[in-house]
């Protein structure tokens, strides 16, 4: 892992080889900066963002968990042996208005997984990150469950906060997958009633086990009681083409949070959306404040994601991607190292 230079380290990370359509491990040398920590990775969640990014050939994985093995000379937040995790975001300028206000994820210089440093990721043996983008993992959260909180959990908590969600609200969750199932768990823990939208009827039993009290297939519309109208909608599916199917279920002045990662446009029926006073809110990565608050919230409410585990080997990575891309993951995949 270490080279002849004590501050330089060899990081080996899985990436996708499009030519041979297989996952390979590739190494890169990386110096440990004064404000950085070297983490020996033990676990990582797998997110659909990894599917979007794999064709880039970059180091994969951004829901990492491990143990700090070495710290830079100026690091004051971590010590060797600390359990730590990291998510999508790795860098921001720290000086602009949004950074100063605490929303560094919207910085024009923000860089994260697959959009910055491409040689490392969480599907590997070691990682080096700036201490300001790394988080202490509470003792009450196991490493196998901590990974999915680093992206999915943090993003859901941020979205619910961005929509000013209250315990008296009914939250609608569109898509019951890795992100959507986490949204259900968090909304229920906040005391909200939850409606789930899915075109896969076989997911209804799981949705109700997660805490949903109303399940709707948008392809088989049904009337709902006025007291079940939805105040906040989290759009968590892999793609949304139109908001029209969800409008009949909304309360007046509903807040719809866009969480889907996609390149295509979304159709908004203008007058049916404007007249009731609905709002569209964009939400991506969590702020540092909300990431830390999310971990505290998880401990307080004993939230546990539903995970499927895979070995962090070439075969295990391939199986995890295949399971995710086929829509068969229940509901968040986690890769675990054996060493």
Coordinates of C-alpha atoms in Angstrom, one line a residue:
X1 CA 0.0 0.0 0.0
X2 CA 2.8 2.5 0.9
X3 CA 5.5 3.3 -1.6
X4 CA 9.1 4.2 -0.7
X5 CA 8.0 7.7 0.1
X6 CA 6.1 7.6 3.5
X7 CA 3.6 10.3 2.3
X8 CA 2.8 8.5 -1.0
X9 CA 0.4 5.6 -1.1
X10 CA -0.8 3.1 -3.7
X11 CA -4.6 3.0 -3.9
X12 CA -6.2 0.0 -5.7
X13 CA -9.8 0.5 -6.9
X14 CA -12.3 -1.4 -9.0
X15 CA -13.4 0.2 -12.3
X16 CA -15.2 -1.0 -15.3
X17 CA -13.4 -2.1 -18.4
X18 CA -15.9 -1.3 -21.2
X19 CA -13.7 -3.1 -23.9
X20 CA -13.8 -6.4 -22.1
X21 CA -17.1 -5.7 -20.2
X22 CA -15.6 -6.7 -16.9
X23 CA -14.5 -5.1 -13.6
X24 CA -10.8 -4.8 -13.0
X25 CA -8.6 -3.4 -10.2
X26 CA -6.3 -0.6 -11.1
X27 CA -3.8 1.1 -8.9
X28 CA -2.7 4.7 -8.6
X29 CA -0.1 6.6 -6.5
X30 CA -1.4 9.4 -4.3
X31 CA 0.3 11.6 -1.8
X32 CA -1.3 12.2 1.6
X33 CA -1.8 16.0 2.0
X34 CA -1.5 17.9 5.3
X35 CA -5.3 18.1 5.7
X36 CA -6.1 14.6 4.4
X37 CA -6.7 11.2 6.0
X38 CA -5.8 7.7 4.7
X39 CA -8.6 5.3 5.2
X40 CA -8.5 1.5 4.9
X41 CA -11.8 0.7 3.3
X42 CA -13.9 -2.1 4.8
X43 CA -17.4 -1.5 3.2
X44 CA -19.1 0.5 0.5
X45 CA -22.7 0.8 -0.6
X46 CA -23.5 0.7 -4.3
X47 CA -25.7 3.4 -5.8
X48 CA -27.3 3.8 -9.2
X49 CA -24.9 6.7 -9.6
X50 CA -22.2 4.0 -9.9
X51 CA -24.1 2.6 -12.9
X52 CA -24.3 6.0 -14.5
X53 CA -20.5 6.5 -14.0
X54 CA -19.1 3.1 -14.8
X55 CA -18.6 3.7 -18.5
X56 CA -16.1 6.5 -17.6
X57 CA -13.7 3.9 -16.4
X58 CA -13.2 5.8 -13.2
X59 CA -12.6 4.4 -9.7
X60 CA -16.1 3.3 -8.5
X61 CA -17.9 3.6 -5.2
X62 CA -18.9 6.7 -3.1
X63 CA -20.5 5.3 0.0
X64 CA -17.3 4.3 1.7
X65 CA -16.6 3.2 5.3
X66 CA -13.4 2.2 6.9
X67 CA -10.7 2.9 9.5
X68 CA -8.4 5.8 9.5
X69 CA -4.8 4.5 9.1
X70 CA -2.8 7.7 8.8
X71 CA -3.5 11.4 9.1
X72 CA -1.8 14.4 7.5
X73 CA 0.2 16.9 9.5
X74 CA -2.6 19.4 9.9
X75 CA -5.5 17.0 10.6
X76 CA -7.2 17.7 13.9
X77 CA -10.6 16.0 13.5
X78 CA -9.4 12.3 13.1
X79 CA -6.9 10.0 14.7
X80 CA -5.5 6.7 13.5
X81 CA -8.1 3.9 14.3
X82 CA -11.2 6.1 14.0
X83 CA -14.0 4.7 12.0
X84 CA -14.9 7.0 9.2
X85 CA -17.1 7.3 6.1
X86 CA -17.5 9.5 3.1
X87 CA -20.0 10.2 0.4
X88 CA -20.2 11.8 -3.1
X89 CA -18.7 15.2 -2.4
X90 CA -14.9 15.6 -2.1
X91 CA -14.1 19.3 -2.8
X92 CA -15.6 22.8 -2.8
X93 CA -13.9 26.2 -2.9
X94 CA -14.9 27.0 0.7
X95 CA -15.1 30.8 -0.1
X96 CA -18.1 31.5 -2.2
X97 CA -21.5 32.5 -0.9
X98 CA -23.1 29.0 -1.0
X99 CA -20.0 27.5 0.7
X100 CA -20.0 30.2 3.5
X101 CA -23.8 29.6 3.9
X102 CA -23.2 25.9 4.5
X103 CA -24.4 24.6 1.1
X104 CA -21.0 23.6 -0.4
X105 CA -22.6 20.9 -2.5
X106 CA -23.9 23.7 -4.8
X107 CA -20.5 25.4 -5.1
X108 CA -19.6 26.1 -8.8
X109 CA -16.2 24.4 -8.0
X110 CA -17.8 21.4 -6.2
X111 CA -16.2 18.1 -7.3
X112 CA -17.3 14.6 -6.3
X113 CA -17.3 11.0 -7.3
X114 CA -16.7 10.6 -11.1
X115 CA -16.5 14.4 -11.5
X116 CA -13.1 15.2 -10.0
X117 CA -10.5 12.8 -8.8
X118 CA -11.1 9.7 -11.0
X119 CA -8.4 7.3 -9.7
X120 CA -9.9 6.3 -6.4
X121 CA -13.3 5.3 -5.0
X122 CA -14.9 3.3 -2.3
X123 CA -14.7 -0.1 -4.2
X124 CA -11.0 -0.4 -3.2
X125 CA -8.5 -1.1 -0.5
X126 CA -7.6 2.5 0.6
X127 CA -8.8 6.0 0.0
X128 CA -7.4 9.5 0.7
X129 CA -9.8 12.4 1.3
X130 CA -9.7 15.8 2.9
X131 CA -10.8 15.6 6.5
X132 CA -13.6 18.1 6.0
X133 CA -15.4 15.7 3.6
X134 CA -15.1 12.7 5.9
X135 CA -17.5 11.8 8.8
X136 CA -17.1 10.0 12.1
X137 CA -19.3 6.9 12.2
X138 CA -21.2 6.5 15.5
X139 CA -20.5 3.3 17.4
X140 CA -24.2 2.4 17.3
X141 CA -24.1 2.1 13.5
X142 CA -22.5 -1.1 12.0
X143 CA -20.1 -0.6 9.1
X144 CA -22.3 -2.8 6.9
X145 CA -25.2 -0.4 7.4
X146 CA -23.1 2.8 7.6
X147 CA -22.2 2.8 3.8
X148 CA -25.8 3.4 2.5
X149 CA -26.2 6.4 4.9
X150 CA -23.2 8.1 3.3
X151 CA -25.1 8.9 0.1
X152 CA -28.7 7.6 0.1
X153 CA -29.4 8.4 3.8
X154 CA -27.7 11.8 3.7
X155 CA -29.4 12.8 0.5
X156 CA -32.9 11.8 1.8
X157 CA -32.4 13.7 5.0
X158 CA -31.3 16.8 3.1
X159 CA -34.3 16.5 0.8
X160 CA -36.8 16.3 3.7
X161 CA -35.1 19.3 5.3
X162 CA -35.1 21.3 2.0
X163 CA -38.9 20.7 1.8
X164 CA -39.3 21.9 5.4
X165 CA -41.0 18.6 6.2
X166 CA -43.0 18.4 9.4
X167 CA -44.3 15.4 11.4
X168 CA -47.8 16.4 10.4
X169 CA -47.0 16.1 6.7
X170 CA -47.8 13.2 4.4
X171 CA -44.7 12.3 2.4
X172 CA -45.0 10.7 -1.0
X173 CA -42.0 8.5 -2.2
X174 CA -41.8 7.8 -5.9
X175 CA -39.7 4.7 -6.5
X176 CA -39.0 2.0 -4.0
X177 CA -35.3 1.2 -4.4
X178 CA -32.1 2.0 -2.6
X179 CA -33.0 5.7 -2.3
X180 CA -36.7 5.3 -2.0
X181 CA -36.7 2.7 0.7
X182 CA -34.4 5.0 2.7
X183 CA -36.8 7.9 2.2
X184 CA -39.7 5.8 3.6
X185 CA -37.6 4.9 6.7
X186 CA -36.6 8.5 7.4
X187 CA -40.1 10.0 6.8
X188 CA -41.7 7.4 9.1
X189 CA -39.0 8.1 11.8
X190 CA -39.9 11.8 11.5
X191 CA -43.5 10.9 12.3
X192 CA -44.9 11.4 8.8
X193 CA -47.5 9.3 7.1
X194 CA -46.1 7.9 3.9
X195 CA -47.5 7.1 0.5
X196 CA -45.4 5.0 -1.9
X197 CA -45.6 5.1 -5.7
X198 CA -44.3 2.2 -7.7
X199 CA -45.2 0.5 -11.0
X200 CA -44.0 -2.8 -9.5
X201 CA -46.9 -4.2 -7.6
X202 CA -44.8 -6.9 -6.0
X203 CA -43.0 -4.2 -4.0
X204 CA -46.2 -3.4 -2.1
X205 CA -45.5 -5.9 0.7
X206 CA -42.0 -4.6 1.2
X207 CA -43.3 -1.0 1.1
X208 CA -45.8 -1.7 3.9
X209 CA -43.1 -3.6 5.9
X210 CA -41.0 -0.4 5.7
X211 CA -43.8 1.7 7.1
X212 CA -45.9 2.8 4.1
X213 CA -49.7 3.1 4.8
X214 CA -50.8 3.8 1.2
X215 CA -49.4 2.2 -1.9
X216 CA -50.2 3.5 -5.4
X217 CA -49.4 2.2 -8.9
X218 CA -49.4 5.3 -11.1
X219 CA -50.5 3.0 -14.0
X220 CA -53.6 2.0 -12.1
X221 CA -54.8 5.4 -10.7
X222 CA -57.2 5.4 -7.7
X223 CA -59.0 8.0 -5.8
X224 CA -57.7 8.9 -2.3
X225 CA -59.3 10.6 0.6
X226 CA -58.6 14.3 1.0
X227 CA -57.0 13.7 4.3
X228 CA -54.5 11.5 2.5
X229 CA -53.4 14.2 0.2
X230 CA -49.6 14.4 -0.1
X231 CA -47.7 17.5 1.2
X232 CA -44.1 16.5 0.2
X233 CA -43.0 14.3 -2.7
X234 CA -39.5 12.8 -3.0
X235 CA -38.8 11.7 -6.6
X236 CA -36.4 8.8 -6.0
X237 CA -36.9 6.7 -9.1
X238 CA -34.2 6.2 -11.8
X239 CA -36.0 8.5 -14.2
X240 CA -39.1 10.8 -14.3
X241 CA -40.6 12.1 -17.6
X242 CA -43.6 13.9 -16.3
X243 CA -45.1 15.2 -13.0
X244 CA -48.6 14.8 -14.3
X245 CA -49.4 11.3 -12.9
X246 CA -48.7 12.6 -9.4
X247 CA -50.7 15.8 -9.4
X248 CA -54.1 14.3 -8.5
X249 CA -52.7 13.0 -5.2
X250 CA -51.2 16.3 -4.0
X251 CA -52.4 18.6 -1.2
X252 CA -52.5 22.3 -2.0
X253 CA -49.1 24.0 -2.0
X254 CA -47.3 20.7 -2.1
X255 CA -43.5 20.6 -2.3
X256 CA -41.9 18.2 -4.9
X257 CA -38.2 17.4 -4.4
X258 CA -36.2 16.4 -7.5
X259 CA -33.7 13.7 -6.5
X260 CA -33.6 11.7 -9.7
X261 CA -30.3 11.7 -11.6
X262 CA -31.1 12.0 -15.3
X263 CA -30.2 14.0 -18.4
X264 CA -33.7 14.1 -20.0
X265 CA -36.4 16.8 -19.4
X266 CA -39.3 16.6 -17.1
X267 CA -42.8 17.7 -18.3
X268 CA -44.7 19.9 -15.9
X269 CA -48.4 20.6 -16.7
X270 CA -48.2 24.3 -16.2
X271 CA -51.6 25.6 -15.0
X272 CA -52.5 22.4 -13.0
X273 CA -49.2 22.9 -11.2
X274 CA -49.3 26.6 -10.7
X275 CA -52.9 27.2 -9.6
X276 CA -52.6 25.0 -6.4
X277 CA -49.3 26.8 -5.5
X278 CA -47.1 23.7 -5.8
X279 CA -43.3 24.1 -5.5
X280 CA -40.4 22.3 -7.2
X281 CA -37.2 22.0 -5.1
X282 CA -33.9 20.6 -6.3
X283 CA -31.8 18.6 -3.8
X284 CA -28.7 16.6 -4.3
X285 CA -25.9 15.9 -1.8
X286 CA -26.3 16.8 1.9
X287 CA -24.6 19.8 3.5
X288 CA -22.0 18.9 6.1
X289 CA -24.4 20.1 8.9
X290 CA -27.2 17.8 7.6
X291 CA -24.9 14.9 7.1
X292 CA -23.8 15.0 10.7
X293 CA -27.4 15.6 11.9
X294 CA -28.5 12.6 9.7
X295 CA -26.1 10.3 11.6
X296 CA -27.4 11.5 14.9
X297 CA -31.0 11.0 13.7
X298 CA -30.2 7.5 12.6
X299 CA -28.9 6.6 16.1
X300 CA -31.8 8.3 17.9
X301 CA -34.4 6.4 15.9
X302 CA -32.4 3.2 15.3
X303 CA -32.9 3.3 11.5
X304 CA -31.5 0.3 9.7
X305 CA -31.4 0.1 5.9
X306 CA -32.3 -3.1 4.1
X307 CA -29.1 -4.4 2.5
X308 CA -27.8 -7.2 0.4
X309 CA -24.1 -7.9 0.8
X310 CA -21.5 -8.9 -1.8
X311 CA -17.8 -9.6 -1.5
X312 CA -15.5 -6.7 -2.7
X313 CA -14.0 -8.9 -5.4
X314 CA -14.2 -8.6 -9.2
X315 CA -16.9 -11.3 -9.1
X316 CA -18.8 -9.6 -6.2
X317 CA -18.7 -6.2 -7.9
X318 CA -20.0 -7.7 -11.1
X319 CA -22.8 -9.5 -9.3
X320 CA -23.8 -6.4 -7.3
X321 CA -24.0 -4.3 -10.5
X322 CA -26.0 -7.0 -12.3
X323 CA -28.5 -7.2 -9.4
X324 CA -28.9 -3.5 -9.3
X325 CA -29.3 -3.0 -13.0
X326 CA -31.9 -5.7 -13.2
X327 CA -33.9 -4.0 -10.5
X328 CA -33.6 -6.9 -8.1
X329 CA -31.7 -5.3 -5.2
X330 CA -33.5 -5.3 -1.9
X331 CA -32.8 -2.5 -1.4
X332 CA -29.2 -1.3 -1.1
X333 CA -26.2 -3.3 -2.1
X334 CA -23.1 -3.3 0.2
X335 CA -19.7 -4.5 -0.8
X336 CA -17.5 -5.9 2.0
X337 CA -13.8 -6.6 2.1
X338 CA -12.5 -9.8 3.7
X339 CA -9.1 -8.4 4.6

